[in-house]
């Protein structure tokens, strides 16, 4: 079972959370100016890295607040959690 640390409530079981997709996706400044192709790319295209990935999570069975987490897509290990609106923490080298 994956344990996720809510920055507001502390560590909790993964069943208390809902995944919200890739973090740090900026809403278009003028969405009406986007072509259909650009709008589709904004809505549906996301990074798919092998390694660290910034994600949005909601503590839906707890405080109900949104936060971000850095999760390794290979191992599911979460290396950092931080409140929504805060900048992504810098990565630490393996073994550091």
PDB file of N, CA, C and O in Angstrom, residues 15-81:
ATOM      1  N   UNK A  15      -5.638   5.313  -0.291  1.00  0.00           N
ATOM      2  CA  UNK A  15      -7.078   5.272  -0.571  1.00  0.00           C
ATOM      3  C   UNK A  15      -7.793   6.561  -0.175  1.00  0.00           C
ATOM      4  O   UNK A  15      -8.928   6.775  -0.569  1.00  0.00           O
ATOM      5  N   UNK A  16      -7.131   7.429   0.600  1.00  0.00           N
ATOM      6  CA  UNK A  16      -7.720   8.714   0.997  1.00  0.00           C
ATOM      7  C   UNK A  16      -7.534   9.807  -0.052  1.00  0.00           C
ATOM      8  O   UNK A  16      -8.031  10.907   0.117  1.00  0.00           O
ATOM      9  N   UNK A  17      -6.803   9.515  -1.130  1.00  0.00           N
ATOM     10  CA  UNK A  17      -6.411  10.540  -2.090  1.00  0.00           C
ATOM     11  C   UNK A  17      -6.983  10.274  -3.477  1.00  0.00           C
ATOM     12  O   UNK A  17      -7.294   9.143  -3.827  1.00  0.00           O
ATOM     13  N   UNK A  18      -7.065  11.341  -4.268  1.00  0.00           N
ATOM     14  CA  UNK A  18      -7.414  11.247  -5.683  1.00  0.00           C
ATOM     15  C   UNK A  18      -6.331  11.931  -6.500  1.00  0.00           C
ATOM     16  O   UNK A  18      -5.876  13.025  -6.157  1.00  0.00           O
ATOM     17  N   UNK A  19      -5.955  11.280  -7.574  1.00  0.00           N
ATOM     18  CA  UNK A  19      -4.934  11.780  -8.485  1.00  0.00           C
ATOM     19  C   UNK A  19      -5.517  12.889  -9.348  1.00  0.00           C
ATOM     20  O   UNK A  19      -6.652  12.797  -9.803  1.00  0.00           O
ATOM     21  N   UNK A  20      -4.745  13.943  -9.582  1.00  0.00           N
ATOM     22  CA  UNK A  20      -5.241  15.076 -10.353  1.00  0.00           C
ATOM     23  C   UNK A  20      -4.449  15.400 -11.600  1.00  0.00           C
ATOM     24  O   UNK A  20      -4.647  16.455 -12.191  1.00  0.00           O
ATOM     25  N   UNK A  21      -3.534  14.537 -12.002  1.00  0.00           N
ATOM     26  CA  UNK A  21      -2.781  14.788 -13.233  1.00  0.00           C
ATOM     27  C   UNK A  21      -1.486  15.537 -13.007  1.00  0.00           C
ATOM     28  O   UNK A  21      -1.039  15.757 -11.887  1.00  0.00           O
ATOM     29  N   UNK A  22      -0.888  15.952 -14.100  1.00  0.00           N
ATOM     30  CA  UNK A  22       0.401  16.634 -14.078  1.00  0.00           C
ATOM     31  C   UNK A  22       0.290  17.989 -13.389  1.00  0.00           C
ATOM     32  O   UNK A  22      -0.666  18.739 -13.607  1.00  0.00           O
ATOM     33  N   UNK A  23       1.253  18.302 -12.552  1.00  0.00           N
ATOM     34  CA  UNK A  23       1.297  19.596 -11.858  1.00  0.00           C
ATOM     35  C   UNK A  23       1.947  20.657 -12.754  1.00  0.00           C
ATOM     36  O   UNK A  23       2.650  20.337 -13.707  1.00  0.00           O
ATOM     37  N   UNK A  24       1.706  21.903 -12.409  1.00  0.00           N
ATOM     38  CA  UNK A  24       2.349  23.068 -13.031  1.00  0.00           C
ATOM     39  C   UNK A  24       1.966  23.263 -14.495  1.00  0.00           C
ATOM     40  O   UNK A  24       2.780  23.698 -15.295  1.00  0.00           O
ATOM     41  N   UNK A  25       0.721  22.952 -14.842  1.00  0.00           N
ATOM     42  CA  UNK A  25       0.221  23.230 -16.187  1.00  0.00           C
ATOM     43  C   UNK A  25      -0.483  24.587 -16.132  1.00  0.00           C
ATOM     44  O   UNK A  25      -1.506  24.732 -15.469  1.00  0.00           O
ATOM     45  N   UNK A  26       0.084  25.550 -16.798  1.00  0.00           N
ATOM     46  CA  UNK A  26      -0.469  26.909 -16.765  1.00  0.00           C
ATOM     47  C   UNK A  26      -1.674  27.023 -17.692  1.00  0.00           C
ATOM     48  O   UNK A  26      -1.644  26.544 -18.835  1.00  0.00           O
ATOM     49  N   UNK A  27      -2.745  27.634 -17.204  1.00  0.00           N
ATOM     50  CA  UNK A  27      -3.927  27.880 -18.020  1.00  0.00           C
ATOM     51  C   UNK A  27      -3.562  28.916 -19.085  1.00  0.00           C
ATOM     52  O   UNK A  27      -2.860  29.892 -18.797  1.00  0.00           O
ATOM     53  N   UNK A  28      -4.012  28.739 -20.326  1.00  0.00           N
ATOM     54  CA  UNK A  28      -3.673  29.707 -21.380  1.00  0.00           C
ATOM     55  C   UNK A  28      -4.152  31.117 -21.018  1.00  0.00           C
ATOM     56  O   UNK A  28      -5.246  31.291 -20.484  1.00  0.00           O
ATOM     57  N   UNK A  29      -3.322  32.099 -21.327  1.00  0.00           N
ATOM     58  CA  UNK A  29      -3.671  33.490 -21.025  1.00  0.00           C
ATOM     59  C   UNK A  29      -4.921  33.932 -21.771  1.00  0.00           C
ATOM     60  O   UNK A  29      -5.748  34.645 -21.232  1.00  0.00           O
ATOM     61  N   UNK A  30      -5.036  33.524 -23.022  1.00  0.00           N
ATOM     62  CA  UNK A  30      -6.212  33.872 -23.824  1.00  0.00           C
ATOM     63  C   UNK A  30      -6.714  32.606 -24.513  1.00  0.00           C
ATOM     64  O   UNK A  30      -6.378  32.342 -25.672  1.00  0.00           O
ATOM     65  N   UNK A  31      -7.519  31.802 -23.825  1.00  0.00           N
ATOM     66  CA  UNK A  31      -7.953  30.531 -24.405  1.00  0.00           C
ATOM     67  C   UNK A  31      -8.768  30.692 -25.686  1.00  0.00           C
ATOM     68  O   UNK A  31      -8.773  29.811 -26.530  1.00  0.00           O
ATOM     69  N   UNK A  32      -9.430  31.838 -25.863  1.00  0.00           N
ATOM     70  CA  UNK A  32     -10.228  32.064 -27.064  1.00  0.00           C
ATOM     71  C   UNK A  32      -9.348  32.262 -28.302  1.00  0.00           C
ATOM     72  O   UNK A  32      -9.823  32.096 -29.422  1.00  0.00           O
ATOM     73  N   UNK A  33      -8.077  32.594 -28.098  1.00  0.00           N
ATOM     74  CA  UNK A  33      -7.171  32.811 -29.222  1.00  0.00           C
ATOM     75  C   UNK A  33      -6.522  31.511 -29.700  1.00  0.00           C
ATOM     76  O   UNK A  33      -5.861  31.496 -30.733  1.00  0.00           O
ATOM     77  N   UNK A  34      -6.722  30.415 -28.973  1.00  0.00           N
ATOM     78  CA  UNK A  34      -6.094  29.148 -29.346  1.00  0.00           C
ATOM     79  C   UNK A  34      -6.828  28.487 -30.507  1.00  0.00           C
ATOM     80  O   UNK A  34      -8.055  28.534 -30.591  1.00  0.00           O
ATOM     81  N   UNK A  35      -6.055  27.857 -31.359  1.00  0.00           N
ATOM     82  CA  UNK A  35      -6.660  27.053 -32.422  1.00  0.00           C
ATOM     83  C   UNK A  35      -7.193  25.761 -31.788  1.00  0.00           C
ATOM     84  O   UNK A  35      -6.888  25.450 -30.632  1.00  0.00           O
ATOM     85  N   UNK A  36      -7.975  25.007 -32.529  1.00  0.00           N
ATOM     86  CA  UNK A  36      -8.470  23.734 -32.017  1.00  0.00           C
ATOM     87  C   UNK A  36      -7.308  22.807 -31.654  1.00  0.00           C
ATOM     88  O   UNK A  36      -7.349  22.119 -30.632  1.00  0.00           O
ATOM     89  N   UNK A  37      -6.268  22.809 -32.479  1.00  0.00           N
ATOM     90  CA  UNK A  37      -5.101  21.962 -32.219  1.00  0.00           C
ATOM     91  C   UNK A  37      -4.403  22.393 -30.925  1.00  0.00           C
ATOM     92  O   UNK A  37      -4.048  21.562 -30.092  1.00  0.00           O
ATOM     93  N   UNK A  38      -4.199  23.706 -30.740  1.00  0.00           N
ATOM     94  CA  UNK A  38      -3.552  24.207 -29.522  1.00  0.00           C
ATOM     95  C   UNK A  38      -4.395  23.911 -28.279  1.00  0.00           C
ATOM     96  O   UNK A  38      -3.862  23.558 -27.222  1.00  0.00           O
ATOM     97  N   UNK A  39      -5.704  24.057 -28.398  1.00  0.00           N
ATOM     98  CA  UNK A  39      -6.593  23.776 -27.267  1.00  0.00           C
ATOM     99  C   UNK A  39      -6.538  22.291 -26.912  1.00  0.00           C
ATOM    100  O   UNK A  39      -6.472  21.916 -25.744  1.00  0.00           O
ATOM    101  N   UNK A  40      -6.554  21.426 -27.911  1.00  0.00           N
ATOM    102  CA  UNK A  40      -6.464  19.982 -27.675  1.00  0.00           C
ATOM    103  C   UNK A  40      -5.135  19.626 -27.009  1.00  0.00           C
ATOM    104  O   UNK A  40      -5.100  18.799 -26.091  1.00  0.00           O
ATOM    105  N   UNK A  41      -4.052  20.256 -27.441  1.00  0.00           N
ATOM    106  CA  UNK A  41      -2.750  19.991 -26.822  1.00  0.00           C
ATOM    107  C   UNK A  41      -2.743  20.420 -25.364  1.00  0.00           C
ATOM    108  O   UNK A  41      -2.208  19.723 -24.505  1.00  0.00           O
ATOM    109  N   UNK A  42      -3.352  21.561 -25.063  1.00  0.00           N
ATOM    110  CA  UNK A  42      -3.434  22.010 -23.668  1.00  0.00           C
ATOM    111  C   UNK A  42      -4.247  21.020 -22.825  1.00  0.00           C
ATOM    112  O   UNK A  42      -3.879  20.674 -21.708  1.00  0.00           O
ATOM    113  N   UNK A  43      -5.364  20.564 -23.348  1.00  0.00           N
ATOM    114  CA  UNK A  43      -6.245  19.683 -22.585  1.00  0.00           C
ATOM    115  C   UNK A  43      -5.719  18.257 -22.431  1.00  0.00           C
ATOM    116  O   UNK A  43      -5.875  17.656 -21.370  1.00  0.00           O
ATOM    117  N   UNK A  44      -5.119  17.708 -23.476  1.00  0.00           N
ATOM    118  CA  UNK A  44      -4.860  16.272 -23.492  1.00  0.00           C
ATOM    119  C   UNK A  44      -3.398  15.845 -23.505  1.00  0.00           C
ATOM    120  O   UNK A  44      -3.108  14.702 -23.178  1.00  0.00           O
ATOM    121  N   UNK A  45      -2.484  16.710 -23.904  1.00  0.00           N
ATOM    122  CA  UNK A  45      -1.094  16.298 -24.012  1.00  0.00           C
ATOM    123  C   UNK A  45      -0.359  16.575 -22.703  1.00  0.00           C
ATOM    124  O   UNK A  45      -0.361  17.711 -22.216  1.00  0.00           O
ATOM    125  N   UNK A  46       0.244  15.548 -22.149  1.00  0.00           N
ATOM    126  CA  UNK A  46       1.006  15.677 -20.904  1.00  0.00           C
ATOM    127  C   UNK A  46       2.328  14.942 -21.044  1.00  0.00           C
ATOM    128  O   UNK A  46       2.473  14.027 -21.862  1.00  0.00           O
ATOM    129  N   UNK A  47       3.271  15.317 -20.206  1.00  0.00           N
ATOM    130  CA  UNK A  47       4.552  14.631 -20.187  1.00  0.00           C
ATOM    131  C   UNK A  47       4.329  13.190 -19.715  1.00  0.00           C
ATOM    132  O   UNK A  47       3.384  12.906 -18.970  1.00  0.00           O
ATOM    133  N   UNK A  48       5.208  12.303 -20.129  1.00  0.00           N
ATOM    134  CA  UNK A  48       5.121  10.911 -19.712  1.00  0.00           C
ATOM    135  C   UNK A  48       6.543  10.400 -19.454  1.00  0.00           C
ATOM    136  O   UNK A  48       7.037   9.534 -20.164  1.00  0.00           O
ATOM    137  N   UNK A  49       7.206  10.962 -18.430  1.00  0.00           N
ATOM    138  CA  UNK A  49       8.611  10.622 -18.215  1.00  0.00           C
ATOM    139  C   UNK A  49       8.791   9.272 -17.517  1.00  0.00           C
ATOM    140  O   UNK A  49       7.886   8.766 -16.851  1.00  0.00           O
ATOM    141  N   UNK A  50       9.966   8.748 -17.670  1.00  0.00           N
ATOM    142  CA  UNK A  50      10.391   7.579 -16.908  1.00  0.00           C
ATOM    143  C   UNK A  50      11.297   8.143 -15.815  1.00  0.00           C
ATOM    144  O   UNK A  50      12.450   8.465 -16.056  1.00  0.00           O
ATOM    145  N   UNK A  51      10.735   8.335 -14.631  1.00  0.00           N
ATOM    146  CA  UNK A  51      11.493   8.949 -13.542  1.00  0.00           C
ATOM    147  C   UNK A  51      10.627   9.911 -12.760  1.00  0.00           C
ATOM    148  O   UNK A  51       9.414   9.727 -12.650  1.00  0.00           O
ATOM    149  N   UNK A  52      11.226  10.959 -12.230  1.00  0.00           N
ATOM    150  CA  UNK A  52      10.504  11.917 -11.389  1.00  0.00           C
ATOM    151  C   UNK A  52       9.461  12.688 -12.192  1.00  0.00           C
ATOM    152  O   UNK A  52       9.711  13.121 -13.314  1.00  0.00           O
ATOM    153  N   UNK A  53       8.293  12.857 -11.570  1.00  0.00           N
ATOM    154  CA  UNK A  53       7.155  13.486 -12.226  1.00  0.00           C
ATOM    155  C   UNK A  53       6.383  14.289 -11.191  1.00  0.00           C
ATOM    156  O   UNK A  53       6.062  13.775 -10.122  1.00  0.00           O
ATOM    157  N   UNK A  54       6.099  15.548 -11.487  1.00  0.00           N
ATOM    158  CA  UNK A  54       5.328  16.405 -10.572  1.00  0.00           C
ATOM    159  C   UNK A  54       3.839  16.184 -10.834  1.00  0.00           C
ATOM    160  O   UNK A  54       3.372  16.347 -11.964  1.00  0.00           O
ATOM    161  N   UNK A  55       3.113  15.792  -9.786  1.00  0.00           N
ATOM    162  CA  UNK A  55       1.696  15.459  -9.912  1.00  0.00           C
ATOM    163  C   UNK A  55       0.859  16.252  -8.924  1.00  0.00           C
ATOM    164  O   UNK A  55       1.343  16.678  -7.886  1.00  0.00           O
ATOM    165  N   UNK A  56      -0.432  16.407  -9.246  1.00  0.00           N
ATOM    166  CA  UNK A  56      -1.404  17.031  -8.344  1.00  0.00           C
ATOM    167  C   UNK A  56      -2.176  15.924  -7.643  1.00  0.00           C
ATOM    168  O   UNK A  56      -2.543  14.919  -8.258  1.00  0.00           O
ATOM    169  N   UNK A  57      -2.415  16.103  -6.353  1.00  0.00           N
ATOM    170  CA  UNK A  57      -3.198  15.152  -5.571  1.00  0.00           C
ATOM    171  C   UNK A  57      -4.177  15.913  -4.694  1.00  0.00           C
ATOM    172  O   UNK A  57      -3.897  17.025  -4.252  1.00  0.00           O
ATOM    173  N   UNK A  58      -5.327  15.300  -4.431  1.00  0.00           N
ATOM    174  CA  UNK A  58      -6.322  15.860  -3.529  1.00  0.00           C
ATOM    175  C   UNK A  58      -6.515  14.894  -2.367  1.00  0.00           C
ATOM    176  O   UNK A  58      -6.698  13.691  -2.584  1.00  0.00           O
ATOM    177  N   UNK A  59      -6.475  15.411  -1.141  1.00  0.00           N
ATOM    178  CA  UNK A  59      -6.728  14.573   0.034  1.00  0.00           C
ATOM    179  C   UNK A  59      -8.241  14.531   0.241  1.00  0.00           C
ATOM    180  O   UNK A  59      -8.791  15.150   1.140  1.00  0.00           O
ATOM    181  N   UNK A  60      -8.901  13.782  -0.622  1.00  0.00           N
ATOM    182  CA  UNK A  60     -10.367  13.798  -0.704  1.00  0.00           C
ATOM    183  C   UNK A  60     -11.065  13.203   0.519  1.00  0.00           C
ATOM    184  O   UNK A  60     -12.197  13.574   0.817  1.00  0.00           O
ATOM    185  N   UNK A  61     -10.422  12.298   1.244  1.00  0.00           N
ATOM    186  CA  UNK A  61     -11.046  11.707   2.437  1.00  0.00           C
ATOM    187  C   UNK A  61     -10.484  12.324   3.717  1.00  0.00           C
ATOM    188  O   UNK A  61     -10.672  11.775   4.797  1.00  0.00           O
ATOM    189  N   UNK A  62      -9.821  13.445   3.575  1.00  0.00           N
ATOM    190  CA  UNK A  62      -9.234  14.137   4.729  1.00  0.00           C
ATOM    191  C   UNK A  62      -9.561  15.617   4.675  1.00  0.00           C
ATOM    192  O   UNK A  62     -10.719  16.013   4.689  1.00  0.00           O
ATOM    193  N   UNK A  63      -8.530  16.432   4.545  1.00  0.00           N
ATOM    194  CA  UNK A  63      -8.701  17.890   4.557  1.00  0.00           C
ATOM    195  C   UNK A  63      -9.303  18.440   3.262  1.00  0.00           C
ATOM    196  O   UNK A  63      -9.686  19.591   3.208  1.00  0.00           O
ATOM    197  N   UNK A  64      -9.339  17.620   2.206  1.00  0.00           N
ATOM    198  CA  UNK A  64      -9.901  17.973   0.904  1.00  0.00           C
ATOM    199  C   UNK A  64      -9.092  19.054   0.173  1.00  0.00           C
ATOM    200  O   UNK A  64      -9.584  19.699  -0.744  1.00  0.00           O
ATOM    201  N   UNK A  65      -7.859  19.257   0.571  1.00  0.00           N
ATOM    202  CA  UNK A  65      -7.015  20.270  -0.073  1.00  0.00           C
ATOM    203  C   UNK A  65      -6.157  19.617  -1.162  1.00  0.00           C
ATOM    204  O   UNK A  65      -5.819  18.446  -1.109  1.00  0.00           O
ATOM    205  N   UNK A  66      -5.801  20.439  -2.146  1.00  0.00           N
ATOM    206  CA  UNK A  66      -4.927  20.012  -3.231  1.00  0.00           C
ATOM    207  C   UNK A  66      -3.480  20.298  -2.855  1.00  0.00           C
ATOM    208  O   UNK A  66      -3.177  21.294  -2.194  1.00  0.00           O
ATOM    209  N   UNK A  67      -2.587  19.443  -3.320  1.00  0.00           N
ATOM    210  CA  UNK A  67      -1.147  19.631  -3.134  1.00  0.00           C
ATOM    211  C   UNK A  67      -0.428  18.937  -4.280  1.00  0.00           C
ATOM    212  O   UNK A  67      -1.044  18.245  -5.090  1.00  0.00           O
ATOM    213  N   UNK A  68       0.870  19.142  -4.356  1.00  0.00           N
ATOM    214  CA  UNK A  68       1.692  18.525  -5.396  1.00  0.00           C
ATOM    215  C   UNK A  68       2.645  17.520  -4.771  1.00  0.00           C
ATOM    216  O   UNK A  68       3.030  17.654  -3.612  1.00  0.00           O
ATOM    217  N   UNK A  69       3.022  16.531  -5.559  1.00  0.00           N
ATOM    218  CA  UNK A  69       3.983  15.522  -5.118  1.00  0.00           C
ATOM    219  C   UNK A  69       4.930  15.207  -6.266  1.00  0.00           C
ATOM    220  O   UNK A  69       4.539  15.244  -7.433  1.00  0.00           O
ATOM    221  N   UNK A  70       6.170  14.912  -5.928  1.00  0.00           N
ATOM    222  CA  UNK A  70       7.140  14.422  -6.905  1.00  0.00           C
ATOM    223  C   UNK A  70       7.205  12.911  -6.716  1.00  0.00           C
ATOM    224  O   UNK A  70       7.578  12.426  -5.651  1.00  0.00           O
ATOM    225  N   UNK A  71       6.777  12.169  -7.759  1.00  0.00           N
ATOM    226  CA  UNK A  71       6.739  10.712  -7.678  1.00  0.00           C
ATOM    227  C   UNK A  71       7.573  10.128  -8.807  1.00  0.00           C
ATOM    228  O   UNK A  71       7.533  10.598  -9.943  1.00  0.00           O
ATOM    229  N   UNK A  72       8.327   9.097  -8.487  1.00  0.00           N
ATOM    230  CA  UNK A  72       9.108   8.386  -9.486  1.00  0.00           C
ATOM    231  C   UNK A  72       8.178   7.390 -10.174  1.00  0.00           C
ATOM    232  O   UNK A  72       7.624   6.500  -9.522  1.00  0.00           O
ATOM    233  N   UNK A  73       7.994   7.522 -11.469  1.00  0.00           N
ATOM    234  CA  UNK A  73       7.060   6.670 -12.191  1.00  0.00           C
ATOM    235  C   UNK A  73       7.555   5.231 -12.330  1.00  0.00           C
ATOM    236  O   UNK A  73       6.776   4.347 -12.659  1.00  0.00           O
ATOM    237  N   UNK A  74       8.830   4.992 -12.065  1.00  0.00           N
ATOM    238  CA  UNK A  74       9.358   3.627 -12.135  1.00  0.00           C
ATOM    239  C   UNK A  74       9.123   2.865 -10.846  1.00  0.00           C
ATOM    240  O   UNK A  74       8.863   1.679 -10.862  1.00  0.00           O
ATOM    241  N   UNK A  75       9.235   3.566  -9.707  1.00  0.00           N
ATOM    242  CA  UNK A  75       9.190   2.894  -8.407  1.00  0.00           C
ATOM    243  C   UNK A  75       7.983   3.283  -7.561  1.00  0.00           C
ATOM    244  O   UNK A  75       7.753   2.679  -6.528  1.00  0.00           O
ATOM    245  N   UNK A  76       7.255   4.298  -7.961  1.00  0.00           N
ATOM    246  CA  UNK A  76       6.130   4.884  -7.212  1.00  0.00           C
ATOM    247  C   UNK A  76       6.582   5.606  -5.943  1.00  0.00           C
ATOM    248  O   UNK A  76       5.764   6.083  -5.177  1.00  0.00           O
ATOM    249  N   UNK A  77       7.880   5.717  -5.707  1.00  0.00           N
ATOM    250  CA  UNK A  77       8.392   6.407  -4.522  1.00  0.00           C
ATOM    251  C   UNK A  77       8.120   7.906  -4.636  1.00  0.00           C
ATOM    252  O   UNK A  77       8.401   8.527  -5.663  1.00  0.00           O
ATOM    253  N   UNK A  78       7.562   8.472  -3.579  1.00  0.00           N
ATOM    254  CA  UNK A  78       7.310   9.911  -3.530  1.00  0.00           C
ATOM    255  C   UNK A  78       8.468  10.560  -2.781  1.00  0.00           C
ATOM    256  O   UNK A  78       8.717  10.252  -1.617  1.00  0.00           O
ATOM    257  N   UNK A  79       9.200  11.443  -3.466  1.00  0.00           N
ATOM    258  CA  UNK A  79      10.391  12.053  -2.866  1.00  0.00           C
ATOM    259  C   UNK A  79      10.107  13.408  -2.231  1.00  0.00           C
ATOM    260  O   UNK A  79      10.895  13.875  -1.417  1.00  0.00           O
ATOM    261  N   UNK A  80       8.989  14.047  -2.589  1.00  0.00           N
ATOM    262  CA  UNK A  80       8.659  15.354  -2.015  1.00  0.00           C
ATOM    263  C   UNK A  80       7.172  15.623  -2.172  1.00  0.00           C
ATOM    264  O   UNK A  80       6.549  15.172  -3.133  1.00  0.00           O
ATOM    265  N   UNK A  81       6.619  16.339  -1.201  1.00  0.00           N
ATOM    266  CA  UNK A  81       5.255  16.867  -1.310  1.00  0.00           C
ATOM    267  C   UNK A  81       5.321  18.348  -0.961  1.00  0.00           C
ATOM    268  O   UNK A  81       6.156  18.764  -0.159  1.00  0.00           O
TER     269      UNK A  81
END
